mmCIF file of C-alpha atoms in Angstrom:
data_model
loop_
_atom_site.group_PDB
_atom_site.id
_atom_site.type_symbol
_atom_site.label_atom_id
_atom_site.label_comp_id
_atom_site.label_asym_id
_atom_site.label_seq_id
_atom_site.Cartn_x
_atom_site.Cartn_y
_atom_site.Cartn_z
ATOM 1 C CA MET H 398 0.000 0.000 0.000
ATOM 2 C CA ALA H 399 2.898 2.386 0.768
ATOM 3 C CA TYR H 400 4.267 1.752 -2.731
ATOM 4 C CA ILE H 401 0.922 2.531 -4.394
ATOM 5 C CA ALA H 402 0.408 5.572 -2.184
ATOM 6 C CA GLY H 403 3.880 6.798 -3.159
ATOM 7 C CA ILE H 404 3.104 6.398 -6.869
ATOM 8 C CA VAL H 405 -0.176 8.285 -6.487
ATOM 9 C CA LEU H 406 1.473 11.046 -4.449
ATOM 10 C CA PHE H 407 4.285 11.496 -6.973
ATOM 11 C CA ALA H 408 1.832 11.516 -9.899
ATOM 12 C CA LEU H 409 -0.335 14.111 -8.147
ATOM 13 C CA CYS H 410 2.733 16.296 -7.562
ATOM 14 C CA VAL H 411 3.570 16.082 -11.270
ATOM 15 C CA CYS H 412 -0.025 16.974 -12.196
ATOM 16 C CA LEU H 413 0.129 19.949 -9.849
ATOM 17 C CA SER H 414 3.400 21.068 -11.474
ATOM 18 C CA LEU H 415 1.828 20.919 -14.937
ATOM 19 C CA ALA H 416 -1.245 22.816 -13.757
ATOM 20 C CA LEU H 417 0.974 25.528 -12.234
ATOM 21 C CA HIS H 418 2.842 25.697 -15.563
ATOM 22 C CA GLU H 419 -0.393 26.713 -17.272
ATOM 23 C CA ALA H 420 -1.249 29.051 -14.404
ATOM 24 C CA GLY H 421 2.063 30.797 -15.061
ATOM 25 C CA HIS H 422 0.962 31.493 -18.633
ATOM 26 C CA MET H 423 -2.459 32.720 -17.498
ATOM 27 C CA LEU H 424 -1.316 35.042 -14.728
ATOM 28 C CA THR H 425 1.376 36.648 -16.873
ATOM 29 C CA ALA H 426 -0.998 37.097 -19.819
ATOM 30 C CA ARG H 427 -3.640 38.742 -17.649
ATOM 31 C CA ALA H 428 -1.026 41.008 -16.048
ATOM 32 C CA PHE H 429 -0.236 42.393 -19.515
ATOM 33 C CA GLY H 430 -3.924 42.823 -20.386
ATOM 34 C CA MET H 431 -4.204 39.907 -22.800
ATOM 35 C CA LYS H 432 -7.552 38.174 -23.190
ATOM 36 C CA VAL H 433 -7.569 34.784 -21.439
ATOM 37 C CA ARG H 434 -10.672 32.849 -22.441
ATOM 38 C CA ARG H 435 -10.250 29.511 -20.659
ATOM 39 C CA PHE H 436 -8.086 27.898 -18.000
ATOM 40 C CA PHE H 437 -8.578 24.158 -17.457
ATOM 41 C CA VAL H 438 -6.748 21.631 -15.301
ATOM 42 C CA GLY H 439 -6.512 18.141 -16.795
ATOM 43 C CA MET H 440 -7.451 16.701 -20.170
ATOM 44 C CA GLY H 441 -10.451 14.916 -21.691
ATOM 45 C CA PRO H 442 -14.146 15.436 -20.877
ATOM 46 C CA THR H 443 -15.086 18.412 -18.688
ATOM 47 C CA LEU H 444 -16.202 17.511 -15.168
ATOM 48 C CA PHE H 445 -17.292 21.035 -14.274
ATOM 49 C CA SER H 446 -16.545 24.654 -15.124
ATOM 50 C CA PHE H 447 -17.505 28.175 -14.081
ATOM 51 C CA ARG H 448 -16.944 31.687 -15.376
ATOM 52 C CA ARG H 449 -15.356 34.553 -13.493
ATOM 53 C CA ARG H 450 -14.315 37.932 -14.887
ATOM 54 C CA GLY H 451 -14.657 36.688 -18.435
ATOM 55 C CA VAL H 452 -12.539 33.556 -17.944
ATOM 56 C CA GLU H 453 -13.931 30.028 -17.935
ATOM 57 C CA TYR H 454 -12.227 27.895 -15.296
ATOM 58 C CA GLY H 455 -12.725 24.133 -15.236
ATOM 59 C CA LEU H 456 -11.556 20.639 -14.372
ATOM 60 C CA LYS H 457 -11.151 17.818 -16.891
ATOM 61 C CA ALA H 458 -11.591 14.105 -16.209
ATOM 62 C CA ILE H 459 -7.944 13.069 -16.763
ATOM 63 C CA PRO H 460 -5.705 14.833 -14.217
ATOM 64 C CA ILE H 461 -2.745 15.321 -16.569
ATOM 65 C CA GLY H 462 -1.571 18.789 -17.520
ATOM 66 C CA GLY H 463 -4.084 21.383 -18.619
ATOM 67 C CA PHE H 464 -4.285 24.363 -20.938
ATOM 68 C CA CYS H 465 -4.573 28.137 -21.009
ATOM 69 C CA ASP H 466 -6.502 29.566 -23.971
ATOM 70 C CA ILE H 467 -5.163 33.043 -24.801
ATOM 71 C CA SER H 468 -6.852 35.012 -27.582
ATOM 72 C CA GLY H 469 -4.679 35.404 -30.678
ATOM 73 C CA MET H 470 -1.719 33.300 -29.526
ATOM 74 C CA THR H 471 -1.270 32.121 -33.128
ATOM 75 C CA THR H 472 -2.882 32.833 -36.502
ATOM 76 C CA LEU H 473 -4.667 29.480 -36.215
ATOM 77 C CA ASP H 474 -6.997 31.105 -33.681
ATOM 78 C CA GLU H 475 -10.259 31.635 -35.557
ATOM 79 C CA ASN H 476 -12.160 32.998 -32.550
ATOM 80 C CA VAL H 477 -10.451 36.368 -32.149
ATOM 81 C CA ARG H 478 -13.308 38.810 -31.631
ATOM 82 C CA ASP H 479 -11.583 41.515 -29.604
ATOM 83 C CA GLU H 480 -8.925 44.158 -30.098
ATOM 84 C CA ARG H 481 -6.378 42.425 -27.847
ATOM 85 C CA PRO H 482 -5.015 39.415 -29.761
ATOM 86 C CA MET H 483 -1.735 38.235 -28.307
ATOM 87 C CA TRP H 484 0.090 38.786 -31.609
ATOM 88 C CA ASN H 485 -0.494 42.555 -31.298
ATOM 89 C CA PHE H 486 1.406 42.797 -28.012
ATOM 90 C CA LYS H 487 5.095 43.674 -27.709
ATOM 91 C CA THR H 488 7.696 40.986 -28.365
ATOM 92 C CA TRP H 489 9.026 41.019 -24.806
ATOM 93 C CA GLN H 490 5.508 40.655 -23.392
ATOM 94 C CA ARG H 491 4.699 37.677 -25.623
ATOM 95 C CA THR H 492 8.066 36.163 -24.702
ATOM 96 C CA ALA H 493 7.388 36.631 -20.992
ATOM 97 C CA VAL H 494 3.986 34.945 -21.276
ATOM 98 C CA MET H 495 5.365 31.898 -23.097
ATOM 99 C CA ALA H 496 8.408 31.652 -20.819
ATOM 100 C CA ALA H 497 6.314 31.896 -17.645
ATOM 101 C CA GLY H 498 5.256 28.234 -17.889
ATOM 102 C CA PRO H 499 8.772 26.735 -18.044
ATOM 103 C CA LEU H 500 10.037 29.237 -15.462
ATOM 104 C CA THR H 501 7.336 27.958 -13.097
ATOM 105 C CA HIS H 502 8.981 24.515 -13.242
ATOM 106 C CA PHE H 503 12.357 26.065 -12.399
ATOM 107 C CA LEU H 504 10.838 27.903 -9.443
ATOM 108 C CA LEU H 505 9.135 24.741 -8.176
ATOM 109 C CA GLY H 506 12.361 22.745 -8.479
ATOM 110 C CA PHE H 507 14.270 25.426 -6.579
ATOM 111 C CA LEU H 508 11.631 25.580 -3.823
ATOM 112 C CA ILE H 509 11.693 21.790 -3.408
ATOM 113 C CA LEU H 510 15.475 21.829 -3.009
ATOM 114 C CA PHE H 511 15.308 24.856 -0.688
ATOM 115 C CA VAL H 512 12.890 23.081 1.659
ATOM 116 C CA MET H 513 15.077 19.957 1.497
ATOM 117 C CA ALA H 514 18.155 22.014 2.392
ATOM 118 C CA MET H 515 16.466 23.115 5.641
ATOM 119 C CA SER H 516 14.901 19.748 6.512
ATOM 120 C CA LEU H 517 16.185 16.537 4.942
ATOM 121 C CA GLY H 518 19.431 18.109 3.761
ATOM 122 C CA LEU H 519 21.040 18.319 0.318
ATOM 123 C CA PRO H 520 23.362 15.550 -0.935
ATOM 124 C CA ASN H 521 27.056 16.087 -0.325
ATOM 125 C CA THR H 522 28.505 16.580 -3.803
ATOM 126 C CA ALA H 523 31.868 18.072 -2.836
ATOM 127 C CA SER H 524 33.603 15.381 -0.777
ATOM 128 C CA LYS H 525 36.254 13.333 -2.506
ATOM 129 C CA PRO H 526 35.615 9.561 -2.469
ATOM 130 C CA VAL H 527 38.111 8.842 0.324
ATOM 131 C CA LEU H 528 37.184 5.745 2.302
ATOM 132 C CA ALA H 529 36.981 6.081 6.052
ATOM 133 C CA SER H 530 35.926 2.490 6.685
ATOM 134 C CA THR H 531 35.824 -0.678 4.609
ATOM 135 C CA GLU H 532 35.119 -3.143 7.390
ATOM 136 C CA GLY H 533 32.872 -5.996 6.350
ATOM 137 C CA GLY H 534 32.286 -4.694 2.847
ATOM 138 C CA ALA H 535 33.089 -5.893 -0.629
ATOM 139 C CA ALA H 536 35.906 -3.346 -0.822
ATOM 140 C CA ALA H 537 37.705 -4.899 2.126
ATOM 141 C CA ALA H 538 37.351 -8.349 0.601
ATOM 142 C CA ALA H 539 39.009 -7.063 -2.571
ATOM 143 C CA GLY H 540 41.927 -5.489 -0.677
ATOM 144 C CA ILE H 541 40.886 -1.826 -0.540
ATOM 145 C CA ARG H 542 41.883 -0.089 2.725
ATOM 146 C CA PRO H 543 40.624 2.893 4.718
ATOM 147 C CA GLY H 544 42.232 6.077 3.436
ATOM 148 C CA ASP H 545 42.223 4.926 -0.189
ATOM 149 C CA GLU H 546 40.758 7.441 -2.616
ATOM 150 C CA ILE H 547 38.592 5.939 -5.344
ATOM 151 C CA VAL H 548 39.741 7.330 -8.688
ATOM 152 C CA SER H 549 37.482 5.384 -11.049
ATOM 153 C CA VAL H 550 34.866 2.640 -11.065
ATOM 154 C CA ALA H 551 34.322 0.439 -14.129
ATOM 155 C CA GLY H 552 36.610 2.764 -16.096
ATOM 156 C CA LYS H 553 34.560 5.879 -15.243
ATOM 157 C CA SER H 554 36.249 8.765 -13.435
ATOM 158 C CA THR H 555 34.853 9.516 -9.947
ATOM 159 C CA PRO H 556 36.266 12.871 -8.805
ATOM 160 C CA THR H 557 33.590 13.370 -6.112
ATOM 161 C CA TRP H 558 31.812 11.155 -3.626
ATOM 162 C CA GLN H 559 28.438 11.713 -5.274
ATOM 163 C CA GLU H 560 29.736 10.753 -8.727
ATOM 164 C CA MET H 561 31.316 7.627 -7.271
ATOM 165 C CA VAL H 562 27.985 6.653 -5.704
ATOM 166 C CA GLY H 563 26.193 7.129 -9.012
ATOM 167 C CA VAL H 564 28.618 4.901 -10.898
ATOM 168 C CA VAL H 565 28.619 2.198 -8.210
ATOM 169 C CA ARG H 566 24.822 2.049 -8.225
ATOM 170 C CA ALA H 567 24.906 1.104 -11.887
ATOM 171 C CA GLN H 568 27.269 -1.852 -11.312
ATOM 172 C CA SER H 569 26.915 -5.440 -10.178
ATOM 173 C CA GLY H 570 29.313 -8.328 -9.970
ATOM 174 C CA PRO H 571 33.102 -8.107 -10.479
ATOM 175 C CA THR H 572 33.969 -4.478 -11.202
ATOM 176 C CA PRO H 573 37.408 -2.849 -11.644
ATOM 177 C CA VAL H 574 37.943 -0.135 -9.037
ATOM 178 C CA GLU H 575 41.015 2.100 -9.302
ATOM 179 C CA VAL H 576 42.225 3.720 -6.089
ATOM 180 C CA LYS H 577 44.962 6.126 -5.097
ATOM 181 C CA ARG H 578 47.032 4.925 -2.132
ATOM 182 C CA GLY H 579 49.693 7.443 -1.310
ATOM 183 C CA ASP H 580 51.551 7.999 -4.573
ATOM 184 C CA GLN H 581 50.402 4.691 -6.052
ATOM 185 C CA LEU H 582 47.489 3.945 -8.403
ATOM 186 C CA LEU H 583 46.122 0.449 -7.753
ATOM 187 C CA THR H 584 43.303 -1.483 -9.415
ATOM 188 C CA PHE H 585 41.117 -4.000 -7.568
ATOM 189 C CA GLN H 586 38.316 -6.281 -8.705
ATOM 190 C CA VAL H 587 35.414 -5.560 -6.361
ATOM 191 C CA THR H 588 32.377 -7.837 -6.452
ATOM 192 C CA ILE H 589 29.568 -5.329 -5.967
ATOM 193 C CA PRO H 590 26.315 -6.961 -4.813
ATOM 194 C CA ARG H 591 22.886 -5.709 -5.788
ATOM 195 C CA VAL H 592 21.337 -4.430 -2.573
ATOM 196 C CA HIS H 593 18.333 -2.375 -1.564
ATOM 197 C CA ARG H 594 19.640 1.170 -1.755
ATOM 198 C CA ASP H 595 18.236 3.148 1.138
ATOM 199 C CA GLY H 596 20.695 5.947 0.468
ATOM 200 C CA VAL H 597 24.388 6.558 0.011
ATOM 201 C CA GLY H 598 25.193 4.765 3.270
ATOM 202 C CA GLU H 599 24.388 1.396 1.700
ATOM 203 C CA ILE H 600 27.175 1.966 -0.773
ATOM 204 C CA GLY H 601 29.141 0.729 2.219
ATOM 205 C CA VAL H 602 29.244 -2.476 0.194
ATOM 206 C CA ILE H 603 32.438 -0.956 -1.158
ATOM 207 C CA GLY H 604 33.038 0.596 2.213
ATOM 208 C CA ALA H 605 32.751 4.232 3.212
ATOM 209 C CA SER H 606 31.476 6.482 5.954
ATOM 210 C CA VAL H 607 31.281 10.174 5.170
ATOM 211 C CA GLN H 608 28.588 12.735 5.765
ATOM 212 C CA THR H 609 26.211 12.222 2.840
ATOM 213 C CA ALA H 610 23.929 15.229 3.303
ATOM 214 C CA PHE H 611 24.070 18.684 4.852
ATOM 215 C CA GLN H 612 21.306 20.735 6.431
ATOM 216 C CA TYR H 613 21.273 24.528 6.267
ATOM 217 C CA GLY H 614 19.618 27.471 7.924
ATOM 218 C CA PRO H 615 17.227 29.701 5.933
ATOM 219 C CA VAL H 616 19.997 32.105 4.826
ATOM 220 C CA ASP H 617 22.696 29.552 3.986
ATOM 221 C CA ALA H 618 20.100 27.368 2.283
ATOM 222 C CA VAL H 619 19.701 29.945 -0.504
ATOM 223 C CA GLY H 620 23.314 29.677 -1.663
ATOM 224 C CA ALA H 621 23.450 25.910 -1.177
ATOM 225 C CA THR H 622 20.234 25.449 -3.131
ATOM 226 C CA ALA H 623 21.456 27.703 -5.932
ATOM 227 C CA ALA H 624 24.700 25.706 -6.208
ATOM 228 C CA TYR H 625 22.877 22.371 -6.239
ATOM 229 C CA THR H 626 20.341 23.708 -8.744
ATOM 230 C CA GLY H 627 23.220 24.592 -11.062
ATOM 231 C CA GLN H 628 24.503 21.031 -10.851
ATOM 232 C CA MET H 629 21.071 19.627 -11.638
ATOM 233 C CA PHE H 630 20.739 21.971 -14.623
ATOM 234 C CA THR H 631 24.061 20.696 -15.959
ATOM 235 C CA GLN H 632 22.884 17.107 -15.585
ATOM 236 C CA THR H 633 19.579 17.954 -17.281
ATOM 237 C CA PHE H 634 21.308 19.424 -20.344
ATOM 238 C CA GLU H 635 23.619 16.406 -20.509
ATOM 239 C CA ARG H 636 20.632 14.033 -20.438
ATOM 240 C CA LEU H 637 18.886 15.995 -23.203
ATOM 241 C CA ILE H 638 21.970 15.841 -25.408
ATOM 242 C CA GLU H 639 22.360 12.123 -24.746
ATOM 243 C CA MET H 640 18.670 11.341 -25.319
ATOM 244 C CA PRO H 641 18.861 10.394 -29.041
ATOM 245 C CA GLN H 642 21.634 7.887 -28.423
ATOM 246 C CA ARG H 643 19.594 6.251 -25.644
ATOM 247 C CA ILE H 644 16.731 5.326 -27.990
ATOM 248 C CA PRO H 645 18.273 2.022 -29.225
ATOM 249 C CA GLY H 646 18.742 0.979 -25.596
ATOM 250 C CA LEU H 647 15.082 1.748 -24.858
ATOM 251 C CA VAL H 648 13.952 -0.339 -27.820
ATOM 252 C CA SER H 649 16.174 -3.198 -26.643
ATOM 253 C CA ALA H 650 14.775 -2.903 -23.109
ATOM 254 C CA VAL H 651 11.201 -3.201 -24.414
ATOM 255 C CA PHE H 652 12.107 -6.537 -26.024
ATOM 256 C CA GLY H 653 13.846 -7.972 -22.973
ATOM 257 C CA GLY H 654 17.288 -6.372 -23.073
ATOM 258 C CA GLU H 655 18.939 -4.937 -19.977
ATOM 259 C CA ARG H 656 17.546 -1.507 -19.053
ATOM 260 C CA GLU H 657 20.258 1.108 -18.692
ATOM 261 C CA LEU H 658 19.972 3.015 -15.410
ATOM 262 C CA ASN H 659 20.626 6.343 -17.170
ATOM 263 C CA SER H 660 18.049 5.753 -19.901
ATOM 264 C CA PRO H 661 15.129 8.226 -20.235
ATOM 265 C CA VAL H 662 12.029 7.617 -18.136
ATOM 266 C CA SER H 663 8.463 8.820 -18.568
ATOM 267 C CA VAL H 664 6.202 10.228 -15.882
ATOM 268 C CA VAL H 665 5.075 6.615 -15.361
ATOM 269 C CA GLY H 666 8.633 5.481 -14.668
ATOM 270 C CA ALA H 667 9.389 8.476 -12.458
ATOM 271 C CA SER H 668 6.193 7.811 -10.483
ATOM 272 C CA ARG H 669 7.190 4.171 -9.968
ATOM 273 C CA LEU H 670 10.588 5.270 -8.669
ATOM 274 C CA GLY H 671 8.828 7.787 -6.427
ATOM 275 C CA GLY H 672 6.629 4.966 -5.132
ATOM 276 C CA GLU H 673 9.657 2.808 -4.323
ATOM 277 C CA ALA H 674 11.347 5.714 -2.562
ATOM 278 C CA ALA H 675 8.225 6.395 -0.485
ATOM 279 C CA GLU H 676 7.844 2.712 0.377
ATOM 280 C CA ALA H 677 11.421 2.588 1.664
ATOM 281 C CA GLY H 678 11.102 5.898 3.485
ATOM 282 C CA LEU H 679 13.661 7.541 1.170
ATOM 283 C CA TRP H 680 11.987 10.918 1.021
ATOM 284 C CA SER H 681 15.170 12.690 -0.023
ATOM 285 C CA ILE H 682 15.226 10.564 -3.191
ATOM 286 C CA PHE H 683 11.487 11.164 -3.692
ATOM 287 C CA PHE H 684 11.893 14.938 -3.633
ATOM 288 C CA LEU H 685 15.127 14.914 -5.643
ATOM 289 C CA LEU H 686 13.270 12.993 -8.358
ATOM 290 C CA LEU H 687 10.454 15.538 -8.259
ATOM 291 C CA ALA H 688 12.843 18.502 -8.425
ATOM 292 C CA GLY H 689 14.823 16.902 -11.256
ATOM 293 C CA LEU H 690 11.654 16.212 -13.237
ATOM 294 C CA ASN H 691 10.586 19.850 -12.880
ATOM 295 C CA PHE H 692 13.959 21.064 -14.142
ATOM 296 C CA PHE H 693 13.718 18.683 -17.097
ATOM 297 C CA LEU H 694 10.185 19.825 -17.968
ATOM 298 C CA GLY H 695 11.295 23.448 -17.797
ATOM 299 C CA VAL H 696 14.317 22.974 -20.063
ATOM 300 C CA PHE H 697 12.420 20.706 -22.467
ATOM 301 C CA ASN H 698 9.591 23.220 -22.875
ATOM 302 C CA LEU H 699 12.088 25.949 -23.739
ATOM 303 C CA LEU H 700 13.490 24.027 -26.717
ATOM 304 C CA PRO H 701 12.951 26.202 -29.849
ATOM 305 C CA LEU H 702 10.639 23.646 -31.432
ATOM 306 C CA LEU H 703 6.895 23.795 -31.929
ATOM 307 C CA PRO H 704 4.552 23.081 -30.230
ATOM 308 C CA MET H 705 6.722 23.706 -27.133
ATOM 309 C CA ASP H 706 6.759 27.139 -25.515
ATOM 310 C CA GLY H 707 10.280 27.668 -26.798
ATOM 311 C CA GLY H 708 9.005 27.199 -30.346
ATOM 312 C CA HIS H 709 6.455 29.987 -29.889
ATOM 313 C CA ILE H 710 9.177 32.212 -28.446
ATOM 314 C CA ALA H 711 11.391 31.477 -31.468
ATOM 315 C CA VAL H 712 8.570 32.439 -33.862
ATOM 316 C CA THR H 713 7.939 35.652 -31.905
ATOM 317 C CA TRP H 714 11.574 36.726 -32.185
ATOM 318 C CA TYR H 715 11.717 35.698 -35.846
ATOM 319 C CA GLU H 716 8.882 38.155 -36.490
ATOM 320 C CA LYS H 717 10.759 40.864 -34.583
ATOM 321 C CA ILE H 718 14.055 40.351 -36.442
ATOM 322 C CA ARG H 719 12.311 39.938 -39.814
ATOM 323 C CA ASP H 720 10.408 43.209 -39.453
ATOM 324 C CA LYS H 721 13.513 45.002 -38.176
ATOM 325 C CA ILE H 722 15.420 43.971 -41.299
ATOM 326 C CA ARG H 723 12.501 44.992 -43.509
ATOM 327 C CA GLY H 724 12.405 48.380 -41.776
ATOM 328 C CA LEU H 725 16.090 48.952 -42.492
ATOM 329 C CA ARG H 726 15.335 48.288 -46.149
ATOM 330 C CA GLY H 727 12.427 50.724 -46.153
ATOM 331 C CA ARG H 728 9.787 48.015 -46.321
ATOM 332 C CA PRO H 729 6.650 47.784 -44.163
ATOM 333 C CA ALA H 730 6.370 45.252 -41.357
ATOM 334 C CA LEU H 731 4.523 42.033 -42.078
ATOM 335 C CA GLY H 732 1.804 40.500 -39.961
ATOM 336 C CA PRO H 733 2.196 37.544 -37.597
ATOM 337 C CA VAL H 734 3.675 34.332 -38.982
ATOM 338 C CA ASP H 735 1.138 32.125 -40.739
ATOM 339 C CA TYR H 736 1.144 28.993 -38.599
ATOM 340 C CA THR H 737 -0.496 26.948 -41.348
ATOM 341 C CA ARG H 738 2.875 27.031 -43.102
ATOM 342 C CA LEU H 739 4.428 25.457 -40.018
ATOM 343 C CA ALA H 740 1.731 22.812 -39.632
ATOM 344 C CA ASN H 741 3.651 20.013 -41.346
ATOM 345 C CA VAL H 742 6.819 20.586 -39.326
ATOM 346 C CA THR H 743 4.816 20.884 -36.119
ATOM 347 C CA MET H 744 2.885 17.704 -36.848
ATOM 348 C CA ALA H 745 6.108 15.829 -37.602
ATOM 349 C CA LEU H 746 7.571 16.904 -34.257
ATOM 350 C CA VAL H 747 4.344 15.952 -32.471
ATOM 351 C CA VAL H 748 4.442 12.481 -34.044
ATOM 352 C CA VAL H 749 8.125 11.967 -33.201
ATOM 353 C CA GLY H 750 7.557 13.217 -29.658
ATOM 354 C CA GLY H 751 4.484 11.025 -29.276
ATOM 355 C CA LEU H 752 6.365 7.939 -30.426
ATOM 356 C CA PHE H 753 9.158 8.682 -27.969
ATOM 357 C CA VAL H 754 6.656 9.058 -25.120
ATOM 358 C CA VAL H 755 4.994 5.751 -26.045
ATOM 359 C CA LEU H 756 8.420 4.076 -26.177
ATOM 360 C CA THR H 757 9.488 5.337 -22.739
ATOM 361 C CA ILE H 758 6.121 4.483 -21.151
ATOM 362 C CA THR H 759 6.266 0.973 -22.641
ATOM 363 C CA ALA H 760 9.802 0.471 -21.349
ATOM 364 C CA ASP H 761 8.769 1.777 -17.912
ATOM 365 C CA ILE H 762 5.946 -0.773 -17.793
ATOM 366 C CA VAL H 763 7.624 -3.908 -19.169
ATOM 367 C CA ASN H 764 11.202 -3.270 -18.010
ATOM 368 C CA PRO H 765 11.254 -0.455 -15.417
ATOM 369 C CA ILE H 766 14.245 1.067 -13.697
ATOM 370 C CA ARG H 767 14.181 0.198 -10.002
ATOM 371 C CA LEU H 768 15.842 1.520 -6.876
ATOM 372 C CA THR H 769 16.472 -2.053 -5.746
#
């Protein structure tokens, strides 16, 4: 029951994040005087709705995402009956409205980490992987001693404790571990068992005891959260760049191949991991997953591709630059970009994105990544 409750809780948090994304669009648009016609949470059939100050608010049957209907957002809008279509507003205002959704995810991710910094603590990412104790672990059995600094695991460099933990978690069985002992570089074969990971402490299977998380006061938590947010942004960009090369591994996983631990996951997979974390009482992992997912959603939505928010921003600035160049040549400005000309490209991206989502969901169902 704890596992199911954890899945439901994580999924509800994701749904709330997506709803707040749309609320970011709505609030910013209304602040600039744009006409917002509808704001709905969820998808599918309407459960109920009401009107207030000219806006229809409502709840849909499927609690996933939502939408904010702004008059004149694109030329495909055939219901513009007022003098305030979005395309008539200034470029920076239109940009702010479209960016408000992704920025909401960044704010949520930061707030999650900030609360963690003052309560559960943020992971220690600075300590070098120097072993304080190897007693009773696989490291001791392989010949590694206290005071050894782990340089690499399975051929992958581990300059910090956190990076070492991440690499170790992906291993099982005999694994080459390179350590620095004084001025010597030594390599040991460590048989790493698959264990239930209730945190970094369990990586004691290769033997270590360092402080794995730090708590902060309200003032210090701001700087610590900002630093950790920067690290998570870096990881997010790396995962986005690596995503195309992970597709063959996802296809293989669907048909029974081994699932790579760093392969992309859908909301379904993230919710399952959140459920496992909740079941084991690993709330730090639960909230780190939630913060990381928000950062990913924010960055992904800012990609300059339609129908993402970043695509609309790119079109807005194309109009600005195009008309600026025309003005320098003594030509009149043109109207908003005709989105019907972009329909084929947009549809192609929607299809590709849809196929990728189906692939990740399928892999998360038939061959999920697990914490254990």
